[in-house]
Each structure stands twice: as structure tokens, then as C-alpha cells.
mmCIF file of C-alpha atoms and ligand atoms in Angstrom:
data_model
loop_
_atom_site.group_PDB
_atom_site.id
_atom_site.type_symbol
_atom_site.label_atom_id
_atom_site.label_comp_id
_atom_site.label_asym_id
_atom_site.label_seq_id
_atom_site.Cartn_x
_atom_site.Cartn_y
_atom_site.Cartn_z
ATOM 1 C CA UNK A 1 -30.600 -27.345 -29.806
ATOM 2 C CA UNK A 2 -34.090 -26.150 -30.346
ATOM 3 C CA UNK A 3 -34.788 -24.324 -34.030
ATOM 4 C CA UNK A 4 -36.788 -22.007 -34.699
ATOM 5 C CA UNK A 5 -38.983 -23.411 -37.355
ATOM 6 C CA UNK A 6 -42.613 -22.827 -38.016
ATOM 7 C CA UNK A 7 -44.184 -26.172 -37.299
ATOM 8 C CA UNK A 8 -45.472 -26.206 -41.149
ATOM 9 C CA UNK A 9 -41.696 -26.097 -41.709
ATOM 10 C CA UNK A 10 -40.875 -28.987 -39.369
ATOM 11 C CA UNK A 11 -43.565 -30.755 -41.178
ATOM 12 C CA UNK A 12 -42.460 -30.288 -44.302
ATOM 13 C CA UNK A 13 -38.529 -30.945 -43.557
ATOM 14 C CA UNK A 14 -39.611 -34.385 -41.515
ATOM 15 C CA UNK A 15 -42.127 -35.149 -44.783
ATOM 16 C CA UNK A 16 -39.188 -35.276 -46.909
ATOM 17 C CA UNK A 17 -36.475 -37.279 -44.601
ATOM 18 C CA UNK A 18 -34.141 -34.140 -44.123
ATOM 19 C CA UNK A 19 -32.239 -33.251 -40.792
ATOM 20 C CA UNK A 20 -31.849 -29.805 -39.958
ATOM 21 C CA UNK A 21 -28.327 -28.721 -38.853
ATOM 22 C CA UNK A 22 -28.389 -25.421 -38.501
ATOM 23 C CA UNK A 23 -29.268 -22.839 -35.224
ATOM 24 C CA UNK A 24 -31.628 -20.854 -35.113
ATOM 25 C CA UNK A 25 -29.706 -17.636 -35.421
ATOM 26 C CA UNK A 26 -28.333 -19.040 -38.745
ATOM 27 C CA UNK A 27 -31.739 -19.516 -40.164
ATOM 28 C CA UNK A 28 -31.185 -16.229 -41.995
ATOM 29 C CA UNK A 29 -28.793 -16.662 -44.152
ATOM 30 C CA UNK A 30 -26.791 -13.670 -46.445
ATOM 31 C CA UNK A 31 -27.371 -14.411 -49.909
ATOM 32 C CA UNK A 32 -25.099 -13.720 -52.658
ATOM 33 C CA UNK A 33 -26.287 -10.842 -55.421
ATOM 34 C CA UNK A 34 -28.302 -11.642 -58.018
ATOM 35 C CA UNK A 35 -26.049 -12.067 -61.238
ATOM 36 C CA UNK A 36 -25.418 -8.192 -62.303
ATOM 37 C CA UNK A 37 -26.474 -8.788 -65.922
ATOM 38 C CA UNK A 38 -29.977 -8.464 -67.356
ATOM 39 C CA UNK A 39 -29.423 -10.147 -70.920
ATOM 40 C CA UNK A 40 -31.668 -8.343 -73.517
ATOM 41 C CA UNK A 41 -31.248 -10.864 -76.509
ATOM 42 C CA UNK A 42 -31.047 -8.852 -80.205
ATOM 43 C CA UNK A 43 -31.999 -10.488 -83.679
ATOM 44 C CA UNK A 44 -28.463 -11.415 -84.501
ATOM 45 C CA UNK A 45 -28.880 -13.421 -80.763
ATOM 46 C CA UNK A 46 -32.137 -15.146 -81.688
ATOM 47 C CA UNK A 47 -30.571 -16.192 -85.374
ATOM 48 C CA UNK A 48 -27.704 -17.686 -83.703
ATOM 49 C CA UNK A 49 -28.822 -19.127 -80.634
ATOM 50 C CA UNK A 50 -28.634 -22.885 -79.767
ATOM 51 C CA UNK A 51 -30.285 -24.367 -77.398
ATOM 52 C CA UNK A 52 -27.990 -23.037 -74.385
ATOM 53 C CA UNK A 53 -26.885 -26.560 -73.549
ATOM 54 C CA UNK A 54 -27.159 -30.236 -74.105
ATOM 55 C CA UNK A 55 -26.340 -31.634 -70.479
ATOM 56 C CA UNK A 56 -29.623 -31.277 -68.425
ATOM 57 C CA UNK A 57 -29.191 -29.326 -65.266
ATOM 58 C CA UNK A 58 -26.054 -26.943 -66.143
ATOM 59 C CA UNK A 59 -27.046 -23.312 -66.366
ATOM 60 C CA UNK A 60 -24.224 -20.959 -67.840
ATOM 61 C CA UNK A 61 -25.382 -17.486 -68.622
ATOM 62 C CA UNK A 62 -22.121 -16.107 -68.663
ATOM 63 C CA UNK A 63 -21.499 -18.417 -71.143
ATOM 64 C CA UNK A 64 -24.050 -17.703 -73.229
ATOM 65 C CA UNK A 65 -23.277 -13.695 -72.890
ATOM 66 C CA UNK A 66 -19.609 -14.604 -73.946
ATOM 67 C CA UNK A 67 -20.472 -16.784 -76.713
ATOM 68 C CA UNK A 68 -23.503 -14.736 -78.110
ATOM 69 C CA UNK A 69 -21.750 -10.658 -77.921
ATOM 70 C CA UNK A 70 -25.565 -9.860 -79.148
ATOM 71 C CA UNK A 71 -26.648 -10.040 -76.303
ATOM 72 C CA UNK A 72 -27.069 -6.697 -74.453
ATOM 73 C CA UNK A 73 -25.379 -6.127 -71.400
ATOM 74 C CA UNK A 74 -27.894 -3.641 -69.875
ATOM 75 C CA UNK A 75 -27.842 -3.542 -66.273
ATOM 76 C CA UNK A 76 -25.210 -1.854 -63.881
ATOM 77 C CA UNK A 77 -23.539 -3.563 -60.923
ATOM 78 C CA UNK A 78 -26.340 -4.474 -58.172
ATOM 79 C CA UNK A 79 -25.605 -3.311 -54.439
ATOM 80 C CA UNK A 80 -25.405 -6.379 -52.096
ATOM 81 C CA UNK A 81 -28.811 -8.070 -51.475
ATOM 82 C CA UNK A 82 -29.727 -7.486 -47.476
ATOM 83 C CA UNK A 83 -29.841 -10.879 -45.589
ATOM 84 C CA UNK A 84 -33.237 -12.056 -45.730
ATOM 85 C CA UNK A 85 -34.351 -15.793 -44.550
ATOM 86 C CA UNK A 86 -33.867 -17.563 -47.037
ATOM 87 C CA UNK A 87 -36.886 -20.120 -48.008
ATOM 88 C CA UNK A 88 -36.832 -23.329 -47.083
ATOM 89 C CA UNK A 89 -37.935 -24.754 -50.254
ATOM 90 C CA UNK A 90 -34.368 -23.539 -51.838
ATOM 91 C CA UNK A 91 -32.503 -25.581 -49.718
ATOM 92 C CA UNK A 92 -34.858 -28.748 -50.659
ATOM 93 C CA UNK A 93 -35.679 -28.301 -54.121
ATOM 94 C CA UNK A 94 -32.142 -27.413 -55.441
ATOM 95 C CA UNK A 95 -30.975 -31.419 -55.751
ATOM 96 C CA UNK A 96 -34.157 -33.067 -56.315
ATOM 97 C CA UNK A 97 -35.007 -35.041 -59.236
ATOM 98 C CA UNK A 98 -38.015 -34.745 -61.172
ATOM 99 C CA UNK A 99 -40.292 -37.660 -59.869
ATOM 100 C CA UNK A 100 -38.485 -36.274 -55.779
ATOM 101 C CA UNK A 101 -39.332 -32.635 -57.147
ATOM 102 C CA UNK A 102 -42.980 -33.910 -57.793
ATOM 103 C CA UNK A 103 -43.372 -35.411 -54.564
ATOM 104 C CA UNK A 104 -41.989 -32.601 -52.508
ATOM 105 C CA UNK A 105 -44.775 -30.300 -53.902
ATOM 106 C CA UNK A 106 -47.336 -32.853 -53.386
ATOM 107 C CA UNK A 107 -46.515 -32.601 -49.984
ATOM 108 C CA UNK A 108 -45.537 -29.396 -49.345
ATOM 109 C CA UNK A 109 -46.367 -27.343 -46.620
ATOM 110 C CA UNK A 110 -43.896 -24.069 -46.822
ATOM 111 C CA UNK A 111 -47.019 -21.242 -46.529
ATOM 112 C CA UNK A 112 -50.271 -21.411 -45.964
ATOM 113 C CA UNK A 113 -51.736 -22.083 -48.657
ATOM 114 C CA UNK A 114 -51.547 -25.871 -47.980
ATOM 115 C CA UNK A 115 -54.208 -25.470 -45.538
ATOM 116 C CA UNK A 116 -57.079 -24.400 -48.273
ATOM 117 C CA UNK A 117 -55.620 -26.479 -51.415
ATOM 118 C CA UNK A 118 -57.628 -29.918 -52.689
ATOM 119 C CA UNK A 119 -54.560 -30.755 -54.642
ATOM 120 C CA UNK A 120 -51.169 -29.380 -55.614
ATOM 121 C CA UNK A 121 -50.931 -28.466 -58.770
ATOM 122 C CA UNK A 122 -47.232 -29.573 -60.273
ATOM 123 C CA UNK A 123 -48.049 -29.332 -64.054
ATOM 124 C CA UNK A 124 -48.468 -30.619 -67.041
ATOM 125 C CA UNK A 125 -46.991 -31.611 -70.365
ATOM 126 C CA UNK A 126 -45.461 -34.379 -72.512
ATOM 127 C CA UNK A 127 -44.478 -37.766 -70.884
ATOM 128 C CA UNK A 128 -41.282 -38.291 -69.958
ATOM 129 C CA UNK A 129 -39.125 -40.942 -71.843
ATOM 130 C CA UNK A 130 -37.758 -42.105 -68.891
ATOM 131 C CA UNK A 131 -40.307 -41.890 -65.684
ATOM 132 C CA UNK A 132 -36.805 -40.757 -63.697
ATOM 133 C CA UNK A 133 -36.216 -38.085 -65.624
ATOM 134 C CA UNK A 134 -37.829 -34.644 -66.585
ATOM 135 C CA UNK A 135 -39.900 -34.665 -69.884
ATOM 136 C CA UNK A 136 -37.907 -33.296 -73.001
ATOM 137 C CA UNK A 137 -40.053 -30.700 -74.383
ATOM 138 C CA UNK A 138 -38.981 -27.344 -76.406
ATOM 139 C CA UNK A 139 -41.168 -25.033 -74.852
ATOM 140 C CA UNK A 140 -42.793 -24.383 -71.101
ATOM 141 C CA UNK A 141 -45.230 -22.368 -70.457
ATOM 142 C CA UNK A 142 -45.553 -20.466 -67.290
ATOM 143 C CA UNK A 143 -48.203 -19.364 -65.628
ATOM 144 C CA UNK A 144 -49.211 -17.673 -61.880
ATOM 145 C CA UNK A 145 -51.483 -19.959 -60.400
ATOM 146 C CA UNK A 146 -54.084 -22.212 -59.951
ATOM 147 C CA UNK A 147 -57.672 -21.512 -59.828
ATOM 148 C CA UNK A 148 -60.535 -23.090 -58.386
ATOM 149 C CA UNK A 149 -60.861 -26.119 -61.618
ATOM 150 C CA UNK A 150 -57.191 -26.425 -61.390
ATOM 151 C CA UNK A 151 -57.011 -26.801 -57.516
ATOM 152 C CA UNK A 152 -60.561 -29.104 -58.289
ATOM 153 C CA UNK A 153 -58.082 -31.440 -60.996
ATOM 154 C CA UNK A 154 -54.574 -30.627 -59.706
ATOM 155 C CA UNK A 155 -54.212 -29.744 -63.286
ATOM 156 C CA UNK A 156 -53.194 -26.236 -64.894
ATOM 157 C CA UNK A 157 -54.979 -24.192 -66.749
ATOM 158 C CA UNK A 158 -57.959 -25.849 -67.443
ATOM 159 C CA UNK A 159 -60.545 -23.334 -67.065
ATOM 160 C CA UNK A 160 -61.731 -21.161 -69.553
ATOM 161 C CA UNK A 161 -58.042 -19.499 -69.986
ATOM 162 C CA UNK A 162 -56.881 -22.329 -70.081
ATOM 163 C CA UNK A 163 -58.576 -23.346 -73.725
ATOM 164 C CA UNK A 164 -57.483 -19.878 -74.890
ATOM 165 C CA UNK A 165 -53.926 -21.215 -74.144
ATOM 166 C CA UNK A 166 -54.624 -24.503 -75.853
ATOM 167 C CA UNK A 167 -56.284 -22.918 -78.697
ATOM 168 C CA UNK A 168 -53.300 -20.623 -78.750
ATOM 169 C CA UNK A 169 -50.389 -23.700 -78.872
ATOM 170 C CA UNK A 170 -52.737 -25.657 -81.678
ATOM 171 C CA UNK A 171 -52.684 -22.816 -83.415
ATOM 172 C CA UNK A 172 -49.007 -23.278 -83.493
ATOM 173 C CA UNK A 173 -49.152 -26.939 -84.357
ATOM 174 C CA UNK A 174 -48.634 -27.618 -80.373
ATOM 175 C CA UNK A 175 -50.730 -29.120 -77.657
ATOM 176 C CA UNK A 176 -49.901 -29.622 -73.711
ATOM 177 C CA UNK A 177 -48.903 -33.058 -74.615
ATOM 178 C CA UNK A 178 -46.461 -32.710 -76.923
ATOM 179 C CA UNK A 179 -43.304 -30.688 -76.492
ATOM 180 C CA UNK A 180 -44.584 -28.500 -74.211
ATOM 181 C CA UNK A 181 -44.918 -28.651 -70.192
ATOM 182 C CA UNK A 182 -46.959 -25.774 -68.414
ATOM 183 C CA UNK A 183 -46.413 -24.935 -64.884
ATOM 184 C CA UNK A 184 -47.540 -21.847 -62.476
ATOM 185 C CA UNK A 185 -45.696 -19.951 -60.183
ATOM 186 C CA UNK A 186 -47.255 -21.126 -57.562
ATOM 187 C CA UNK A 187 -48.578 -25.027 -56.704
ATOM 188 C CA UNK A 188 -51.265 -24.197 -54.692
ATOM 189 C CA UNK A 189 -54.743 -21.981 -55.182
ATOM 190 C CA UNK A 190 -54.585 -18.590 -53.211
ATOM 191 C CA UNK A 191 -57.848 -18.325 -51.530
ATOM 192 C CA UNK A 192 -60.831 -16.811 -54.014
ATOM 193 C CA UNK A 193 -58.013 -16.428 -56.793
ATOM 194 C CA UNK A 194 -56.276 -13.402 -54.772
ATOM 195 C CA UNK A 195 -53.157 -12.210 -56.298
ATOM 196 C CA UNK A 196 -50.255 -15.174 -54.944
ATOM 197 C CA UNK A 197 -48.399 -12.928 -52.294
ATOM 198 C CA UNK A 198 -44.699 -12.163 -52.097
ATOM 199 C CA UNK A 199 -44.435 -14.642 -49.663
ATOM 200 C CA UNK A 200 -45.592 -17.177 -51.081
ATOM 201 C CA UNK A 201 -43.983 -16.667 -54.325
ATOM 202 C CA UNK A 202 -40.554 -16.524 -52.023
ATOM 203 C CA UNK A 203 -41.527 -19.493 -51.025
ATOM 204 C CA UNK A 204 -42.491 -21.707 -54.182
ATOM 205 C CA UNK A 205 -40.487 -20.338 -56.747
ATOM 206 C CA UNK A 206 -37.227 -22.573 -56.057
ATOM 207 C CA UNK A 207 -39.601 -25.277 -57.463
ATOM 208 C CA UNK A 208 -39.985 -23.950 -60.413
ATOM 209 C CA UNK A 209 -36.440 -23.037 -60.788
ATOM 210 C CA UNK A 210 -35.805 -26.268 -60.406
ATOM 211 C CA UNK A 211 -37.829 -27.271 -63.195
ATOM 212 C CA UNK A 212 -36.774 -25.627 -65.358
ATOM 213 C CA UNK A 213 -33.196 -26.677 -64.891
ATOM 214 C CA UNK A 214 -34.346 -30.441 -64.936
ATOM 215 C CA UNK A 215 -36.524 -29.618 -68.000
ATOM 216 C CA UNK A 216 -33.987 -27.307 -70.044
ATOM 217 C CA UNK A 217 -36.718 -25.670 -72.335
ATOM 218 C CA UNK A 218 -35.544 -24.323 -75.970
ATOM 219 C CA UNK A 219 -37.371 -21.314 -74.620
ATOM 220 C CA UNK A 220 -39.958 -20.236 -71.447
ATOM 221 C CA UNK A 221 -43.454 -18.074 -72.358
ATOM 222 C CA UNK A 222 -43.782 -16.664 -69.491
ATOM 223 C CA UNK A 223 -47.789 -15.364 -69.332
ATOM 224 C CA UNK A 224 -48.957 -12.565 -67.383
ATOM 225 C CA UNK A 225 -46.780 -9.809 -64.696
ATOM 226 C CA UNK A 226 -46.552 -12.571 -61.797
ATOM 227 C CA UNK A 227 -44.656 -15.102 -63.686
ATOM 228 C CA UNK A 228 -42.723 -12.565 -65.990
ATOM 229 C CA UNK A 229 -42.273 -10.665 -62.711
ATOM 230 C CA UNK A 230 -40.758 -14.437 -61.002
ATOM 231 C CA UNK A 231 -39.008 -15.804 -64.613
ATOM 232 C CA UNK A 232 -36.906 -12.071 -64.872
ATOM 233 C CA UNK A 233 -36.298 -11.329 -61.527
ATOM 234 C CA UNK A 234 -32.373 -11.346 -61.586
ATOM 235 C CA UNK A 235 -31.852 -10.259 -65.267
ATOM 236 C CA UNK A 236 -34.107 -7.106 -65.534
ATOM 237 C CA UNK A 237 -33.583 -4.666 -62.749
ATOM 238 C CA UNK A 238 -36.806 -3.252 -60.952
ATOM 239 C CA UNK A 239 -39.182 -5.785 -63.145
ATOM 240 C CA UNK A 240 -41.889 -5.107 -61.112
ATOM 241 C CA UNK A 241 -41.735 -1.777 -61.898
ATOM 242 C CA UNK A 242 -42.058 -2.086 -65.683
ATOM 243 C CA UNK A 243 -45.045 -2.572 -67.137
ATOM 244 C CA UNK A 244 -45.912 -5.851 -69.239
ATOM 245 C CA UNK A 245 -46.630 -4.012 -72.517
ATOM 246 C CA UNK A 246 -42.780 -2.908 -72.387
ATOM 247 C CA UNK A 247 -41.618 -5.839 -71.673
ATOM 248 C CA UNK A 248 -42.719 -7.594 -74.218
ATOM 249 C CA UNK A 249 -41.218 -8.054 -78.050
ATOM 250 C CA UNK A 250 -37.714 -9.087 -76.821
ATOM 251 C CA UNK A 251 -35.997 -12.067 -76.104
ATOM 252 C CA UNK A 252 -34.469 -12.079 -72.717
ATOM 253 C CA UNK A 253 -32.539 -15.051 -71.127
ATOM 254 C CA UNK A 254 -33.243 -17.142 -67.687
ATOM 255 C CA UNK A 255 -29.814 -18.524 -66.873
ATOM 256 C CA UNK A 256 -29.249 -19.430 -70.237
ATOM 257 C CA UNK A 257 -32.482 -20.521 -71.365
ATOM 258 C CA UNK A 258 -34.063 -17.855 -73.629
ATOM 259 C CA UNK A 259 -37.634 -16.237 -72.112
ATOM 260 C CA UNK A 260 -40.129 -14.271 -74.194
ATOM 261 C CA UNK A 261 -43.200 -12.848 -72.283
ATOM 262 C CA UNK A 262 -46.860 -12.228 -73.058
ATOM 263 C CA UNK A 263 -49.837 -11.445 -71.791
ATOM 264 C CA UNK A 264 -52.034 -13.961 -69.400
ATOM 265 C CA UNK A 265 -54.630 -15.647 -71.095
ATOM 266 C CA UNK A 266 -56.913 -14.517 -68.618
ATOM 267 C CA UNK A 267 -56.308 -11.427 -69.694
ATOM 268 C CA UNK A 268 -57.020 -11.412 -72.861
ATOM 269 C CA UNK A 269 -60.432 -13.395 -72.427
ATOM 270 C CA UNK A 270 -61.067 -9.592 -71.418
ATOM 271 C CA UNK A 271 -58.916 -7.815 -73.990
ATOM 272 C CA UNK A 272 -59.737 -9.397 -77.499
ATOM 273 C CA UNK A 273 -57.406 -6.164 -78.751
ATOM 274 C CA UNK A 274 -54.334 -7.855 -77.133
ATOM 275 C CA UNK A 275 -55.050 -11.359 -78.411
ATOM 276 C CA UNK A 276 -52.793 -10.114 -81.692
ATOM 277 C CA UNK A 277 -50.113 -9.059 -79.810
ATOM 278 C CA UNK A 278 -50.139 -12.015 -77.902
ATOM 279 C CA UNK A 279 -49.918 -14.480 -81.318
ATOM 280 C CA UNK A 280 -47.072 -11.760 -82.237
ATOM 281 C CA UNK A 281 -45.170 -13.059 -78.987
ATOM 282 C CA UNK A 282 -46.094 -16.748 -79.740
ATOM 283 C CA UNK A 283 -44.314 -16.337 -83.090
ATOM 284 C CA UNK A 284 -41.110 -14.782 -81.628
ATOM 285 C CA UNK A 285 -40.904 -18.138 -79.100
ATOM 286 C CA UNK A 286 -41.663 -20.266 -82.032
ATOM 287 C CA UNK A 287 -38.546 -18.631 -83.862
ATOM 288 C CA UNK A 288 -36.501 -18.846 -81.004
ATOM 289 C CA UNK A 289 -37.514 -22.794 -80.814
ATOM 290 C CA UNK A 290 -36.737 -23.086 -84.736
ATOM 291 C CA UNK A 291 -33.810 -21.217 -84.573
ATOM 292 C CA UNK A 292 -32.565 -23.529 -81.828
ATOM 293 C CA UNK A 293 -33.145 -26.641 -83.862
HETATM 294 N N1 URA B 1 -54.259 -19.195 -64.444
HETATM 295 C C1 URA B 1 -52.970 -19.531 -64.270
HETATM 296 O O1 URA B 1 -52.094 -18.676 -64.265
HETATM 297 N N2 URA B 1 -52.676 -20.804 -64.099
HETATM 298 C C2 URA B 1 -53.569 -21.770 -64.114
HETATM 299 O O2 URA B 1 -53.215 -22.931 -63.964
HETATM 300 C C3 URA B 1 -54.917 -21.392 -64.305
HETATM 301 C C4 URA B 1 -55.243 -20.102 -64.468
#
């Protein structure tokens, strides 16, 4: 039975020693709603929040709404989500390990931006104890993704936003080796630094999903509208719609895993006004983190 498979997709699937069942009719595939709950998090949440779970890999944030009645239940009932094709990189990246998740974006080739990349760019952050298993850091950082030096290193932010972010995380007592891991939306450069397209975004976020659920963060920064836009897509209805500014000053939760958002560092290179409210959003994750223990 022939599929119907892009032959970057039949590259990729063959790359990564997986077999391919279903027909090509099937490719696209109804996908269950997004969980009907957008969970605003309140100052009686952040004072009693623990970090949302000890085993790596179990989300539960019905659990965490149950056991935390802070939390705001803000969002009605979603209508059924219309079947779309779902990517390809969710079927692959959902079971992976961390050193399998690493390779399969090293040799990914789900949209086109594989054709212009130098090098993937995975991300970065405090060795692992264990080279099998994620790193065990308190915070990630998430960014959109990579520019021309980080395509050039296969390393994020390490341009000039990028020592705006590390002066930002020293300033905290941090640095992107120790207890933090930073990671972008997407792997790959879009061409000149062009805003990453819907498509692609489809198509790369399941690896960051992933990990973040090998990683299990005390809490995500999530830095500028693409990855806020990526991080609160199924707990804040119409996200793309809101603007950043409004967003920002609350704790919100990613399948248990608490999120605050700021602005890109980028951004602020250009808008010294916002740099303030930016270190007020640093010290809202850092009291998450404490509060977590
Ligand atoms: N901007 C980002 O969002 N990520 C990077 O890695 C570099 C610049």
C-alpha cells in the first residue's frame, strides 16, 4: 500500500527505524480537544505549589486544579477541534528518551527548514547526572528560534540577546549551566530570521513538549509571543489574540508545570523601558522555584 508521505517525511520516518502502518486516507487523524481548562494560578496557588510531581514524565493538570482550588478555572468548554493532519513529529517524539529525543532533532527533516540549517539547534543547559536521562534543572527557558550564531554553533541564544538573557539569569544567581536548560520553539533557523511559520511550529513543537515532560521544570519562562503563544496554547483560549503585555504578571500552568511569561530578550535590546518589567517577571519565576523547594 503506497502512503502518501512527503519524501522529507519518508526520510525522516526511515532515519529513525520506524514502520509506517497506516493508509493514506488515515494520515489525518481527528484529534481529541484541547483540555477545556486554562489554569490562571492566584497567590494562594504560587505559596502552596510543589513542584507538580516527583516521577519524571507524568503530567496531571487535573490534578493539580483539584489539589490547588486557587487555581482559576477560566475557560468555557471548547467545541471539538476539526481533524487536521496531525504532525508527524507527535507520533515520534511522544516515547523518546532524552539522548533518542536529541538525535531525532539532529536529524530531522519534518519542514523545510532542514534544507537551509548548518546545525539543529536542541539546547542547552546543565549536564545531566545520568547521560540517559534528561538534566534536572528548576527552570527552562524558552525561546522562538535560532538565529544566524545559533544555527552557526547549534547553540541557543548566543547572540547579543542571548547575553541579555545570561546577564538576566546571573543576575538571579543562575547561569545556562546550572539549573537551567534553554530551548526554542523551533530547532532550526527560519531563513533571514523570518517569523517561524505555523507550520513549522505544528511541526516542531511535539519536541519540545517532550522536553519538557522528560525535563519536569519547577517552572517554564517562556520569552517573547511565539513561545508564550506555543507554551499556552491549550490553557488560554485565543492566546494569539492577547497581547504579551496582558499576559504577563500571572502564573499559568503547562500540564502541571507552572509557566510565567516575559518579554523576548530581543526585544528589550530595543525597549530598555521593558527591561524592568521583565526582572519583575524573573522574580515571580524565581518565587515560584522557591516556593516549590
Ligand atoms: N532568539 C531566540 O528566540 N532563540 C535563540 O536561540 C536566539 C535568539
Amino acid at each position: 500500500m503506497s502512503l502518501d508521505l512527503a519524501p522529507r517525511q519518508r526520510a525522516m520516518l526511515k532515519e529513525m527505524g520506524i514502520k509506517v502502518w497506516w493508509p493514506a486516507a488515515e494520515v489525518a487523524v481527528p484529534v481529541a480537544p484541547p483540555p477545556a481548562v486554562a489554569a490562571v494560578v492566584t497567590p494562594e496557588f504560587i505559596a502552596t505549589v510543589a513542584h507538580p510531581t516527583s516521577s519524571k514524565g507524568s503530567f496531571d493538570t487535573e490534578n493539580t486544579l483539584q489539589k490547588h482550588p486557587a487555581v482559576a478555572q477560566v475557560s468555557a468548554p471548547r467545541p471539538p477541534a476539526a481533524p487536521f493532519t496531525a504532525p508527524l513529529t507527535s507520533h515520534l517524539a511522544a516515547h523518546l528518551d532524552w539522548p533518542a529525543l536529541q538525535d531525532a532533532v539532529a536529524n530531522c527533516q519534518a519542514c523545510g527548514l532542514c534544507e537551509s540549517r548548518k546545525n539543529t539547534v536542541f539546547g542547552v543547559g546543565q549536564a545531566p547526572t545520568d547521560p540517559a536521562l534528561a538534566p534536572q534543572v528548576d527552570w527552562l527557558i524558552v525561546g522562538e528560534a535560532p538565529g544566524e550564531n545559533e544555527d552557526l554553533q547549534g547553540e541557543p541564544f548566543v547572540g547579543q540577546a542571548g547575553k541579555l538573557l545570561d546577564n538576566m539569569l546571573k543576575a538571579l544567581g543562575l547561569n545556562r549551566t546550572r539549573q537551567v536548560y534553554i530551548a526554542n520553539v523551533l530547532k532550526c533557523r527560519p531563513p533571514h530570521n523570518r517569523n517561524p511559520a505555523p507550520a513549522e511550529i505544528a511541526q516542531c513543537a511535539p519536541y519540545l513538549q517532550r522536553q519538557i515532560e522528560l525535563l519536569q521544570p519547577k517552572i517554564i519562562l517562556a520569552l517573547g509571543r511565539f513561545a508564550v503563544q506555543t507554551v499556552l496554547a491549550d490553557s488560554v483560549p485565543q492566546v494569539a489574540t492577547i497581547a504579551l503585555g496582558k499576559l504577563r504578571g500571572q502564573v499559568y500552568a503547562y500540564h502541571g508545570v507552572p509557566v510565567v511569561v516575559s518579554y523576548h530578550p530581543a526585544y528589550l535590546l530595543r525597549s530598555l523601558p521593558d527591561k524592568a518589567k521583565a526582572w519583575a517577571d524573573l522574580c515571580l519565576a524565581q518565587s515560584v522555584v522557591q516556593k516549590a523547594g
